[in-house]
mmCIF file of C-alpha atoms and ligand atoms in Angstrom:
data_model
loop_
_atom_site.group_PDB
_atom_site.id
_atom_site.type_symbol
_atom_site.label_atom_id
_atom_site.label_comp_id
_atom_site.label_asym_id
_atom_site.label_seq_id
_atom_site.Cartn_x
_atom_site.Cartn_y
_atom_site.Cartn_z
ATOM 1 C CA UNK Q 219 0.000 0.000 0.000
ATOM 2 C CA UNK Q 220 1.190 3.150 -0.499
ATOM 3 C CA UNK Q 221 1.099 6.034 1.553
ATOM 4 C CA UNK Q 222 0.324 9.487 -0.122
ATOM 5 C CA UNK Q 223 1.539 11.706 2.777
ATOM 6 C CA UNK Q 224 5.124 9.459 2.537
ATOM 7 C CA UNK Q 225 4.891 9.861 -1.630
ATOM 8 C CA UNK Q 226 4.370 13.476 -1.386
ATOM 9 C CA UNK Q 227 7.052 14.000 0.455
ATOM 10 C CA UNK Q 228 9.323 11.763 -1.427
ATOM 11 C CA UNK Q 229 8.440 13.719 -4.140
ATOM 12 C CA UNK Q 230 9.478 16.740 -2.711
ATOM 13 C CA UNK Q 231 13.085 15.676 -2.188
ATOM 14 C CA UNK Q 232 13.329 14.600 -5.735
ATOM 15 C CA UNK Q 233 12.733 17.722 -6.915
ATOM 16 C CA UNK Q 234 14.990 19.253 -4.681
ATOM 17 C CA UNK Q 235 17.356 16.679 -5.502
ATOM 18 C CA UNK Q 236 16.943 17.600 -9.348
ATOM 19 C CA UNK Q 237 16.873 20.845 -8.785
ATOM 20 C CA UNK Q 238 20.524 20.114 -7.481
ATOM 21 C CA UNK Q 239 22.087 18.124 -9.693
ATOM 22 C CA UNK Q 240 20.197 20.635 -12.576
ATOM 23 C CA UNK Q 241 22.210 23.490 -10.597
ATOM 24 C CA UNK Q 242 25.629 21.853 -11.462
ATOM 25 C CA UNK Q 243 26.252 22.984 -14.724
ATOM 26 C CA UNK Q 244 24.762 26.825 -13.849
ATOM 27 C CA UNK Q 245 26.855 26.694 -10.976
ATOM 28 C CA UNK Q 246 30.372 25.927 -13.507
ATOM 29 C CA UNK Q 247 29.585 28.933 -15.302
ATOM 30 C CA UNK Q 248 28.726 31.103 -13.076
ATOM 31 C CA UNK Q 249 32.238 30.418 -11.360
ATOM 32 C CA UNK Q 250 33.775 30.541 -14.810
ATOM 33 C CA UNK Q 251 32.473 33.573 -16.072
ATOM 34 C CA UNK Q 252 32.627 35.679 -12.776
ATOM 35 C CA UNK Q 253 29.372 36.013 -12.250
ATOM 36 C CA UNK Q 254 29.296 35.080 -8.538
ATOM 37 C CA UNK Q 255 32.605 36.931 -7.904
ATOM 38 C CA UNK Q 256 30.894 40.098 -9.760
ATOM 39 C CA UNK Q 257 28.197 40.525 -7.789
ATOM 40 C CA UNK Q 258 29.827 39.628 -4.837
ATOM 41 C CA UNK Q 259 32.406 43.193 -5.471
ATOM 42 C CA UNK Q 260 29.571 45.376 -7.184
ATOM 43 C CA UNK Q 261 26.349 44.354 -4.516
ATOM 44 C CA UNK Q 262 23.137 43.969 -6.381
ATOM 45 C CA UNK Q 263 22.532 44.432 -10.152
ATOM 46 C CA UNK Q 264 19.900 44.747 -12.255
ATOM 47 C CA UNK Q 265 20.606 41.813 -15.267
ATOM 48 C CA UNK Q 266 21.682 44.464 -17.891
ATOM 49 C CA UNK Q 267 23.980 46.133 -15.475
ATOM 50 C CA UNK Q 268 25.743 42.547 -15.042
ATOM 51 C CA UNK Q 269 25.683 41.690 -18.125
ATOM 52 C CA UNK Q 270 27.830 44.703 -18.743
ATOM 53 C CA UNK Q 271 30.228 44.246 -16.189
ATOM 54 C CA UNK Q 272 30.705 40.642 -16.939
ATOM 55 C CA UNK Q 273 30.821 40.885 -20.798
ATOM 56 C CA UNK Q 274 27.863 38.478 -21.229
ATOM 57 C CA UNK Q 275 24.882 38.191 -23.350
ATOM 58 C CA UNK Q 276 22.113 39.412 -21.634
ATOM 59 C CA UNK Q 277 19.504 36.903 -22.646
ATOM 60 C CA UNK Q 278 21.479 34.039 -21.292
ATOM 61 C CA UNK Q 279 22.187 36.073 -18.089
ATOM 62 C CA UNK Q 280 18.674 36.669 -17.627
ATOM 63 C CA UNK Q 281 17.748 32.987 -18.051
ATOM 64 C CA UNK Q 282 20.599 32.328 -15.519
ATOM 65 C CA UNK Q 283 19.705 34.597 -13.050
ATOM 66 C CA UNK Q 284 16.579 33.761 -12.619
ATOM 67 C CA UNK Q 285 17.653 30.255 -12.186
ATOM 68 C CA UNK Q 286 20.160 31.176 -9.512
ATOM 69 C CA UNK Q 287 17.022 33.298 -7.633
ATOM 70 C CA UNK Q 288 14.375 29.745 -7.914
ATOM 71 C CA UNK Q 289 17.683 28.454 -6.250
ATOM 72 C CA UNK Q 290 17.531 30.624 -3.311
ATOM 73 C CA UNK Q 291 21.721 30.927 -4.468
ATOM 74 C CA UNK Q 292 20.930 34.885 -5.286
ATOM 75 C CA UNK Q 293 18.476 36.529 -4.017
ATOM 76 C CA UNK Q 294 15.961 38.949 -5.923
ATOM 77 C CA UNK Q 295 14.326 42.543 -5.595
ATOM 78 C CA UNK Q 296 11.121 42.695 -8.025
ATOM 79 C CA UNK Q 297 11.074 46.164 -6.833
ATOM 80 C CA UNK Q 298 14.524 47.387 -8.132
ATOM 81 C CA UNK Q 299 14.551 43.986 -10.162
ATOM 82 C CA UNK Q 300 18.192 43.709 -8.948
ATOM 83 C CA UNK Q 301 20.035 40.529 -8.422
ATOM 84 C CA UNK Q 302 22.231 39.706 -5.018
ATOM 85 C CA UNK Q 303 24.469 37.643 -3.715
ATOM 86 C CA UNK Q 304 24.404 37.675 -0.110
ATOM 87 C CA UNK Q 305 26.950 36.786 2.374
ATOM 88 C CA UNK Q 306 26.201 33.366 3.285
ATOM 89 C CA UNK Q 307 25.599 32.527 0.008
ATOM 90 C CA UNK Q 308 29.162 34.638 -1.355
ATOM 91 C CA UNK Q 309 31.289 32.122 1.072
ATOM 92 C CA UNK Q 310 29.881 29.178 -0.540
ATOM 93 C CA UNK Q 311 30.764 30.670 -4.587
ATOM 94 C CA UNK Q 312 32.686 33.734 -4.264
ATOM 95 C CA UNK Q 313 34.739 33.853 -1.295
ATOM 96 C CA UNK Q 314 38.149 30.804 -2.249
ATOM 97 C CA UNK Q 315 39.604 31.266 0.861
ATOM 98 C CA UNK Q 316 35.928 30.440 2.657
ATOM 99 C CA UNK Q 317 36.195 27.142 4.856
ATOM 100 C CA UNK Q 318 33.504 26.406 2.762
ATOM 101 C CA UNK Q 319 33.731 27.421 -0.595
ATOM 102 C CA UNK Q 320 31.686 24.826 -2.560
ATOM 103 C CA UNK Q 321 32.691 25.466 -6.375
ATOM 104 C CA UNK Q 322 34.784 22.461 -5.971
ATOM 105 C CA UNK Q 323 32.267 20.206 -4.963
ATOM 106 C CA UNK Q 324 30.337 21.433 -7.919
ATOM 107 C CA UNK Q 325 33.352 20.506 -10.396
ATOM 108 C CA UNK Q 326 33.756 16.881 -8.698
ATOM 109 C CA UNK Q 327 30.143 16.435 -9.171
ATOM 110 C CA UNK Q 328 30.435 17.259 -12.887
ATOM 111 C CA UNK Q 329 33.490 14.663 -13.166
ATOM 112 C CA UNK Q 330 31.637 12.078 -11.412
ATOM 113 C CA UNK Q 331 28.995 12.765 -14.380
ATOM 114 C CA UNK Q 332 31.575 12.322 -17.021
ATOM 115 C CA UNK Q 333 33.050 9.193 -15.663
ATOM 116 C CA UNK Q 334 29.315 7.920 -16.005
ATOM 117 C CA UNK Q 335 30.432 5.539 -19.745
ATOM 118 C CA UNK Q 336 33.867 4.720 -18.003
ATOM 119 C CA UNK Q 337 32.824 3.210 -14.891
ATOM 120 C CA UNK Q 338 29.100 1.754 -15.743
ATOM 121 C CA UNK Q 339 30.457 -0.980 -17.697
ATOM 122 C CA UNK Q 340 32.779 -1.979 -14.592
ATOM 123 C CA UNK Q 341 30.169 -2.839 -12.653
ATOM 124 C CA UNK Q 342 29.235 -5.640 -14.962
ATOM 125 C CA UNK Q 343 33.061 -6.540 -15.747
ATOM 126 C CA UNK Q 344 34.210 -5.593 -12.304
ATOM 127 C CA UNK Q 345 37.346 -4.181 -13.793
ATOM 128 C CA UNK Q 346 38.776 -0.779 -11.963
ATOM 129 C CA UNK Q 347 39.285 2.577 -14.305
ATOM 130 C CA UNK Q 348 42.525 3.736 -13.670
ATOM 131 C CA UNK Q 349 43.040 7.392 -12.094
ATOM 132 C CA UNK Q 350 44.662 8.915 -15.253
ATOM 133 C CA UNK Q 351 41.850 7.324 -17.470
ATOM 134 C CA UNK Q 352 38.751 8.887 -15.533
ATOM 135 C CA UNK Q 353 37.934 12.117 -17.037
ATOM 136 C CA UNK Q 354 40.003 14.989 -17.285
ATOM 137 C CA UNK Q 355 38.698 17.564 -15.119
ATOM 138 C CA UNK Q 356 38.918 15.245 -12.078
ATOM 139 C CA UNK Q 357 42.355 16.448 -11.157
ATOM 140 C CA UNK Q 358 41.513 19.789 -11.070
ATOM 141 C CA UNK Q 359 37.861 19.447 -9.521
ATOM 142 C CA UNK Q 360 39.607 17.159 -7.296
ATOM 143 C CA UNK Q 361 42.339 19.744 -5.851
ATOM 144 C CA UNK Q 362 39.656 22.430 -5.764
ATOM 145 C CA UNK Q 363 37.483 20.675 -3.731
ATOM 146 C CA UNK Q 364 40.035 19.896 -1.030
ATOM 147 C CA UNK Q 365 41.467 23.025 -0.779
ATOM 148 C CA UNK Q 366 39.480 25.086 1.183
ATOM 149 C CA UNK Q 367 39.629 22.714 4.051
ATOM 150 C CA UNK Q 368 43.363 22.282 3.630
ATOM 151 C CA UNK Q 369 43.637 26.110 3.208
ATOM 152 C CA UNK Q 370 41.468 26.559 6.677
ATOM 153 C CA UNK Q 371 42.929 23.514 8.761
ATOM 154 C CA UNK Q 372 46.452 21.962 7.831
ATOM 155 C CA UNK Q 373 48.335 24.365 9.576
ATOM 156 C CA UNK Q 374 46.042 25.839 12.276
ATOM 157 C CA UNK Q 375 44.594 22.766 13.200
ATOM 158 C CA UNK Q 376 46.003 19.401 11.739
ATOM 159 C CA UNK Q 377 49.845 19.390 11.913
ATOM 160 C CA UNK Q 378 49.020 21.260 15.755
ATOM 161 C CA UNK Q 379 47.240 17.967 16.517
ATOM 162 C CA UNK Q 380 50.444 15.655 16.087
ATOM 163 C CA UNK Q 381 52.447 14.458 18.541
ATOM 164 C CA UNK Q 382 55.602 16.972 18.898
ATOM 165 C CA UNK Q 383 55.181 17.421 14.651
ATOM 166 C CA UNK Q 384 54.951 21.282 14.645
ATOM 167 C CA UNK Q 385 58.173 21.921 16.943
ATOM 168 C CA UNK Q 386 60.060 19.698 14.388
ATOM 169 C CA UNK Q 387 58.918 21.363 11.010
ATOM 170 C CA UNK Q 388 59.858 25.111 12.557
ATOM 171 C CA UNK Q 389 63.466 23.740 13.298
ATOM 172 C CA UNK Q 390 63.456 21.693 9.894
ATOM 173 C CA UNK Q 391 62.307 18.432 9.131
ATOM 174 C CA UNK Q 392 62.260 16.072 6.046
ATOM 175 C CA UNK Q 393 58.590 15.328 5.154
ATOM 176 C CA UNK Q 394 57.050 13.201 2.136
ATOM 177 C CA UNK Q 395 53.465 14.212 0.783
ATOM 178 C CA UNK Q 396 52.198 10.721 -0.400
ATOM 179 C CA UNK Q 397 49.441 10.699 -3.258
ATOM 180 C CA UNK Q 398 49.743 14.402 -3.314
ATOM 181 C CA UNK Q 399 48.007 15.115 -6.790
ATOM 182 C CA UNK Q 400 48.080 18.606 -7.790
ATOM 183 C CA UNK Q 401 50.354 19.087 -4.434
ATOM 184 C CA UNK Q 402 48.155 21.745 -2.739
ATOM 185 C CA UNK Q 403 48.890 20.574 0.554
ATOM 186 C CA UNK Q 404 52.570 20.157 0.307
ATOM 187 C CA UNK Q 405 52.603 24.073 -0.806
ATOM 188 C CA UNK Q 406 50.845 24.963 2.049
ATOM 189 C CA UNK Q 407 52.742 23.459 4.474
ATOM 190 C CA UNK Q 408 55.848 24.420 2.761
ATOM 191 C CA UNK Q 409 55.013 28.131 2.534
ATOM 192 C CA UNK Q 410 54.281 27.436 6.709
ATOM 193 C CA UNK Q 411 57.728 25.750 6.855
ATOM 194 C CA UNK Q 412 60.690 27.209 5.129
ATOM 195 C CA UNK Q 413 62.923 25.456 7.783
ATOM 196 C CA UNK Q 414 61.389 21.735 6.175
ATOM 197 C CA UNK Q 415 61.959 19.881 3.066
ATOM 198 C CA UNK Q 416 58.909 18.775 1.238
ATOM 199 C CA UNK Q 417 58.632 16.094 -1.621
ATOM 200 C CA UNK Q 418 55.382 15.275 -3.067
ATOM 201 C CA UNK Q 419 54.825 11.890 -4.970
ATOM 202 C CA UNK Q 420 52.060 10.433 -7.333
ATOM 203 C CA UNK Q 421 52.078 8.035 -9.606
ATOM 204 C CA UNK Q 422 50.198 10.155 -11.760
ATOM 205 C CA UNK Q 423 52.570 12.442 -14.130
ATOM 206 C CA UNK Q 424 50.080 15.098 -15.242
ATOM 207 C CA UNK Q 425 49.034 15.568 -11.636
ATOM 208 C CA UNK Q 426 52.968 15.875 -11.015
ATOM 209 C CA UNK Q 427 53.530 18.332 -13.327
ATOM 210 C CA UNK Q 428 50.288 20.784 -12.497
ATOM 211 C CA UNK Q 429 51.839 20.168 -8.840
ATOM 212 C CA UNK Q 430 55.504 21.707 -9.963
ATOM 213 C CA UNK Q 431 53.495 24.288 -12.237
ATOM 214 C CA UNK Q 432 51.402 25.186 -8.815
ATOM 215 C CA UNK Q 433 55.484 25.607 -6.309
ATOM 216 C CA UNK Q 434 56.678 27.409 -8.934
ATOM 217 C CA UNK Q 435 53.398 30.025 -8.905
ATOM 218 C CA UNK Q 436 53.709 29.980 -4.719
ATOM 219 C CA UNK Q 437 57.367 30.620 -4.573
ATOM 220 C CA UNK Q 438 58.318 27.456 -2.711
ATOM 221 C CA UNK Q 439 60.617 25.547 -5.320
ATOM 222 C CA UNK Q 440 63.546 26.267 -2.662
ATOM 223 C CA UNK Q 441 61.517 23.637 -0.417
ATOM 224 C CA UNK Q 442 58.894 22.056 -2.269
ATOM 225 C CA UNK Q 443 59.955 19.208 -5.274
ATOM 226 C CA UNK Q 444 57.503 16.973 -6.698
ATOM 227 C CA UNK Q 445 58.141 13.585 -8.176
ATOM 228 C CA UNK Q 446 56.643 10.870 -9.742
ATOM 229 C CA UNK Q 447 56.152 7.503 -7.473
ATOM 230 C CA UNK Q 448 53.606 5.167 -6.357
ATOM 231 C CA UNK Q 449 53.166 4.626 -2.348
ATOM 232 C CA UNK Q 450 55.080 1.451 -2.276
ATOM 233 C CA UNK Q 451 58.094 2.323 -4.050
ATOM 234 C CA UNK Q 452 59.052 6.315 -3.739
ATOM 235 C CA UNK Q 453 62.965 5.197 -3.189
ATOM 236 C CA UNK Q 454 63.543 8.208 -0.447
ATOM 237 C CA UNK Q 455 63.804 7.169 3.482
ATOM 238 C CA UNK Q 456 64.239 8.871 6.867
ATOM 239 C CA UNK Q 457 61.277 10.959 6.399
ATOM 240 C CA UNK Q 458 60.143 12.995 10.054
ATOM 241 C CA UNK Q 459 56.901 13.276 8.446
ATOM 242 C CA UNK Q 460 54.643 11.116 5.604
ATOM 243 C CA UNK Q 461 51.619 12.819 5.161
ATOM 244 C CA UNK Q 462 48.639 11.056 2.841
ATOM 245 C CA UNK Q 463 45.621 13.474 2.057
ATOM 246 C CA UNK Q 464 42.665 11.768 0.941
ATOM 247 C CA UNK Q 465 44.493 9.153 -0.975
ATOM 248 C CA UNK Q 466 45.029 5.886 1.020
ATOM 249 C CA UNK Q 467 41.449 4.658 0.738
ATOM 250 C CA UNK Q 468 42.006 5.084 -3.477
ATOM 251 C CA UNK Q 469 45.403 3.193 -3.676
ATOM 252 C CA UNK Q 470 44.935 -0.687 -4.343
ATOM 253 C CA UNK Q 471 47.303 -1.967 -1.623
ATOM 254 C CA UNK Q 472 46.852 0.532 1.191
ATOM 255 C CA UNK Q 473 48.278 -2.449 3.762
ATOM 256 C CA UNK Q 474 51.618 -2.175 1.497
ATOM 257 C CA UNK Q 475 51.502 1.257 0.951
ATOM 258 C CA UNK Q 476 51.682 1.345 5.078
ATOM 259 C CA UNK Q 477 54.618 -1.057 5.336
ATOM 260 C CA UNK Q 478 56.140 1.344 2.613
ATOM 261 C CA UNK Q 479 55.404 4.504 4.911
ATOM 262 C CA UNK Q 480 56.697 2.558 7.999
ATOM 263 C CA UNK Q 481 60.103 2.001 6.550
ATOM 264 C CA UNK Q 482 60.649 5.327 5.071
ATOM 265 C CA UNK Q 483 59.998 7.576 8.534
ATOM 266 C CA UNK Q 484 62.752 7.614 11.039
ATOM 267 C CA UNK Q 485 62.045 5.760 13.964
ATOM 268 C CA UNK Q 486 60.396 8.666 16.211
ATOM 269 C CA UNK Q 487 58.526 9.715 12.863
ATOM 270 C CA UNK Q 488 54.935 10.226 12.497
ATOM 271 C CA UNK Q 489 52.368 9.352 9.883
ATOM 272 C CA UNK Q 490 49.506 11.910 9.204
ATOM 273 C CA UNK Q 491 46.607 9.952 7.317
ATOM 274 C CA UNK Q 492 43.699 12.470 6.365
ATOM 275 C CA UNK Q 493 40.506 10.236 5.149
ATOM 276 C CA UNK Q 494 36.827 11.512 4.784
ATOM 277 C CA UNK Q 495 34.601 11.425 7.886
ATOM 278 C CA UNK Q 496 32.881 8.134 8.072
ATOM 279 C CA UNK Q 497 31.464 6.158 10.863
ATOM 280 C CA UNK Q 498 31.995 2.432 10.675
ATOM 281 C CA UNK Q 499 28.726 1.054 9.802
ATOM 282 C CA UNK Q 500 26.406 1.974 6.731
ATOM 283 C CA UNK Q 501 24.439 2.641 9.180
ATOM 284 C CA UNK Q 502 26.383 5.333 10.720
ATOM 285 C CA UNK Q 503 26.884 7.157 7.129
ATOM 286 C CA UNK Q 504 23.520 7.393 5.778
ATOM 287 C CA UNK Q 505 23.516 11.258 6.358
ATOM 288 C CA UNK Q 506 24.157 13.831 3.869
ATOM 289 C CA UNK Q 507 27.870 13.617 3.950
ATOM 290 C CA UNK Q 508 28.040 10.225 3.195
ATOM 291 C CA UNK Q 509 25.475 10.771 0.549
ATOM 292 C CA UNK Q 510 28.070 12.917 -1.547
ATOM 293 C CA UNK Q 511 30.930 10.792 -0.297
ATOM 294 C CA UNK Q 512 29.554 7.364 -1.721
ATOM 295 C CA UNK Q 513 28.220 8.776 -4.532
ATOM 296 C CA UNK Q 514 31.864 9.908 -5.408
ATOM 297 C CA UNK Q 515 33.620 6.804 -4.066
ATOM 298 C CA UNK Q 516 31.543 4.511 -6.325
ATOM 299 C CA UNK Q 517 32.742 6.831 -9.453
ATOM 300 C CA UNK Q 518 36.138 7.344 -8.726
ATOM 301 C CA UNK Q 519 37.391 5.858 -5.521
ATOM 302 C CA UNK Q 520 36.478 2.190 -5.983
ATOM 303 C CA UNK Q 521 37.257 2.089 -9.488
ATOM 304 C CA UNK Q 522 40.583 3.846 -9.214
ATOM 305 C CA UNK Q 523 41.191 1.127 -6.294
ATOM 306 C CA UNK Q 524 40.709 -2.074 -8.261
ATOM 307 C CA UNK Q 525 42.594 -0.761 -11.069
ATOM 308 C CA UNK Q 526 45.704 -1.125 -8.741
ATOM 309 C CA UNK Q 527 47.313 -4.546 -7.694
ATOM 310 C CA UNK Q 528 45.292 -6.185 -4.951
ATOM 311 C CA UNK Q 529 42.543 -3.495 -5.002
ATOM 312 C CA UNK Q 530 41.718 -3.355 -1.933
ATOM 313 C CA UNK Q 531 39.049 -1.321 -2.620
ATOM 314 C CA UNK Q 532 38.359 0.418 0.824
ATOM 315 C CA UNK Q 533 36.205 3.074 -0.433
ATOM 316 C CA UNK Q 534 35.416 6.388 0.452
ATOM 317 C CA UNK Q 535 33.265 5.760 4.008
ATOM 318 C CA UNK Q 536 35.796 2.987 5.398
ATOM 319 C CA UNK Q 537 35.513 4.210 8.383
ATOM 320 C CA UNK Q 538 38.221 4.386 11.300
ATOM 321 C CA UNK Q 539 38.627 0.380 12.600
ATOM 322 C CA UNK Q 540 39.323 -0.631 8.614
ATOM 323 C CA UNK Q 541 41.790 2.210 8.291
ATOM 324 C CA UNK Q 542 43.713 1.058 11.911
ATOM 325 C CA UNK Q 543 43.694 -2.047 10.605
ATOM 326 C CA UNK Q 544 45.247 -1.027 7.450
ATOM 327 C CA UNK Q 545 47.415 0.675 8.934
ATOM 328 C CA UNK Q 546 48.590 -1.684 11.847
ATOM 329 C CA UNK Q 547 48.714 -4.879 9.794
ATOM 330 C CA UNK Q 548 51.851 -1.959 7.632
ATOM 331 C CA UNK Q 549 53.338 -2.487 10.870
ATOM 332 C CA UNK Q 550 52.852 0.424 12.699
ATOM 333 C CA UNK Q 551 52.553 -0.066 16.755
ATOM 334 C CA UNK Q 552 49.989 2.952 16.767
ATOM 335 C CA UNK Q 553 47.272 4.844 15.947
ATOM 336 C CA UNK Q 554 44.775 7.742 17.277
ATOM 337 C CA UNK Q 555 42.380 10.163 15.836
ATOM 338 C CA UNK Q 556 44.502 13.323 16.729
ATOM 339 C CA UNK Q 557 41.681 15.555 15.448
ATOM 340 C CA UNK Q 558 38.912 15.849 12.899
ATOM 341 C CA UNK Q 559 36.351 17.975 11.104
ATOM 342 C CA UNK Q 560 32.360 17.318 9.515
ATOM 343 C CA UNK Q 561 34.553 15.914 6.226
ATOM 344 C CA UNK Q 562 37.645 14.399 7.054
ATOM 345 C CA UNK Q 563 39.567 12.506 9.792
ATOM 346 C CA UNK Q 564 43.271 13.056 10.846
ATOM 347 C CA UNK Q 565 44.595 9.965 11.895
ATOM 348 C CA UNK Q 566 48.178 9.821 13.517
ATOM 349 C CA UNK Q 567 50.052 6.479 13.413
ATOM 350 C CA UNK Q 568 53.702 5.760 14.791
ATOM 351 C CA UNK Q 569 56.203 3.448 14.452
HETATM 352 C C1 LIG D 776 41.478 11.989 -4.279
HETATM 353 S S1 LIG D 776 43.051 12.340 -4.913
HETATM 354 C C2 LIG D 776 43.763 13.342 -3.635
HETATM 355 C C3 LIG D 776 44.901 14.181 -4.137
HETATM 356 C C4 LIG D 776 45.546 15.108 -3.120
HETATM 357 N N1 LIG D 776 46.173 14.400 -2.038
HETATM 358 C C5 LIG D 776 44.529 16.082 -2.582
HETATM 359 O O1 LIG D 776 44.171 15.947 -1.408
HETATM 360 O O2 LIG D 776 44.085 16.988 -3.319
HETATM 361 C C6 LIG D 776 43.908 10.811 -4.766
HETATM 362 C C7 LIG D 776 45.336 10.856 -5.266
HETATM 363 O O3 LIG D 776 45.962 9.614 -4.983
HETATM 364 C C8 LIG D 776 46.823 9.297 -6.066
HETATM 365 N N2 LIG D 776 47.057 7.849 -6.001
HETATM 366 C C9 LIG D 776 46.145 6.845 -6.059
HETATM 367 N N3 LIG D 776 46.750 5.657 -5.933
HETATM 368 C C10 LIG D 776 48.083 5.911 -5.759
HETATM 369 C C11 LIG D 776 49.217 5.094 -5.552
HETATM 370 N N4 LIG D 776 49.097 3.762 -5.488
HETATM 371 N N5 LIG D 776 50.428 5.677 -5.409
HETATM 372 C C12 LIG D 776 50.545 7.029 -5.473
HETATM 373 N N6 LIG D 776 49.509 7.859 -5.674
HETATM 374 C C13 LIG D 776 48.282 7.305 -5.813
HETATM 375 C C14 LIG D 776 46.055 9.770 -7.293
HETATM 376 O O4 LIG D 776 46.892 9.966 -8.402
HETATM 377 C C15 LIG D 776 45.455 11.071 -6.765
HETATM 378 O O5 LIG D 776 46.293 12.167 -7.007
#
């Protein structure tokens, strides 16, 4: 039997649910065409007055704007029939050094589109898709949408967190960046650091060479290098540091990639493993945040996983006990959530 009160409302979320994913392609080009950021410096416009400023076509703008308004993402004056972005709404898609500036999230959820013809037919093969293969703008959608948190939390909050880490990277310490893609974090903490020696490694070479591109632009190539290597065989050792940034749960043996990690640090080293906020049970992750995070774990986690020897497979949502034991059966003697925010985990492990 169904029950119209429980339909009706299941309705509702699917049309706020369309209404989202609809949003992700307005969303692109409002970042890309500075619509968000306009609005944000001039305060409210009437559509030919941003159409002006922006050096768009006013009959798309309009369309767009009054999109953006339906999505409660501007808001709208019929009196003055000006447009605005207000403040809450200019952290989440104007403001890039917000905690939570969310034009990442809408790239990532545009890649996970496009990887739509790659990964459906693994599900009947059960082949992975290899990182490099999944579509292009993952890299980049990928990097955006971890830097804000990065931006607001490695250095005021993460590296803080870890055992005697901090007092050792202002006197100068060797650290390796593991699965460090377009190497945002290693610039970061190398622009914190200038006492510390940072190398970032992944096994992906355009990722590598964005990640040089990206030093060079931040002025860190002094103490920043970036170098192509998988987490089980980067050849460098006596590391005070190994840092992994929402990579372990992708690679397809994250048990060798810890025995790897173990025998690079020195022996009073530390292992920083950032993974996205999960609880250990399905059960525990049905919540929006786990929505988005096994949405994109099924399109590019899992598949970039079994592409790898052993393929693991953790996913996204593994959830602390399957990381520790990860990350003990590596060999290391321990392991503690040293801090953590609503998206990601920082887990320390020593020797
Ligand atoms: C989700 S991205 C995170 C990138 C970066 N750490 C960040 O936070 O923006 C995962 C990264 O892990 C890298 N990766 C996956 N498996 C790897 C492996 N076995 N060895 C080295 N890097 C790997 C990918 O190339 C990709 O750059």
């Amino acid at each position: 039997m169904v029950d119209d009160a429980k339909l009706h409302q299941f309705i509702g979320q699917m049309l706020s649910d369309l209404g989202g994913a609809a949003s992700i392609a307005l969303v692109r080009i409002g970042d890309a065409l500075g619509l968000y950021k306009t609005l944000h410096a001039r305060g409210p416009m009437t559509v030919g007055e941003l159409a002006a400023e922006a050096g768009v076509n006013e009959r798309y703008l309009r369309e767009w704007l009054s999109h953006q308004a339906a999505s409660n993402y501007l808001s709208y004056d019929p009196a003055t029939q000006k447009f605005t972005l207000p403040p809450e709404q200019a952290m989440i898609f104007a403001v890039e050094d917000s905690p939570v500036y969310m034009v990442g999230a809408f790239n990532c959820m545009s890649a996970v589109l496009e990887n739509l013809p790659k990964v459906q037919p693994a599900f009947k093969s059960g082949a992975g898709v290899a990182w490099g293969y999944q579509t292009s703008c993952l890299f980049c959608a990928v990097a955006e949408f971890f830097r804000p948190g990065y931006q607001n939390n490695l250095v005021s909050n993460w590296l803080p967190a870890l055992d005697g880490v901090v007092a050792k990277l202002e006197r100068g310490a060797r650290v390796a960046d593991v699965g460090c893609g377009h190497g945002l974090s290693t610039v970061i903490m190398a622009k914190a650091y200038p006492n510390s020696q940072f190398i970032g490694y992944d096994f992906h070479p355009s990722s590598i060479e964005h990640a040089r591109k990206h030093a060079r632009q931040h002025d860190v190539a002094s103490n920043a290098r970036f170098e192509v290597g998988t987490a089980k065989d980067y050849p460098e050792k006596d590391f005070d540091l190994v840092t992994f940034f929402d990579c372990l749960h992708d690679m397809g043996d994250p048990t060798g990639a810890a025995a790897h990690v173990r025998q690079s640090l020195k022996p009073d080293g530390s292992w920083m493993i950032v993974e996205p906020m999960a609880g250990d049970r399905l059960e525990d992750n049905l919540n929006p945040v786990g929505r988005i995070y096994y949405a994109a774990s099924t399109m590019v986690c899992i598949p970039t996983s079994l592409s790898q020897e052993v393929g693991a497979a953790l996913g996204a949502q593994a959830g602390e006990t399957r990381l520790r034991e990860v990350i003990t059966a590596g060999g290391f003697a321990s392991v503690r959530r040293a801090t953590e925010t609503p998206f990601n985990m920082i887990l320390e492990a020593r020797p």
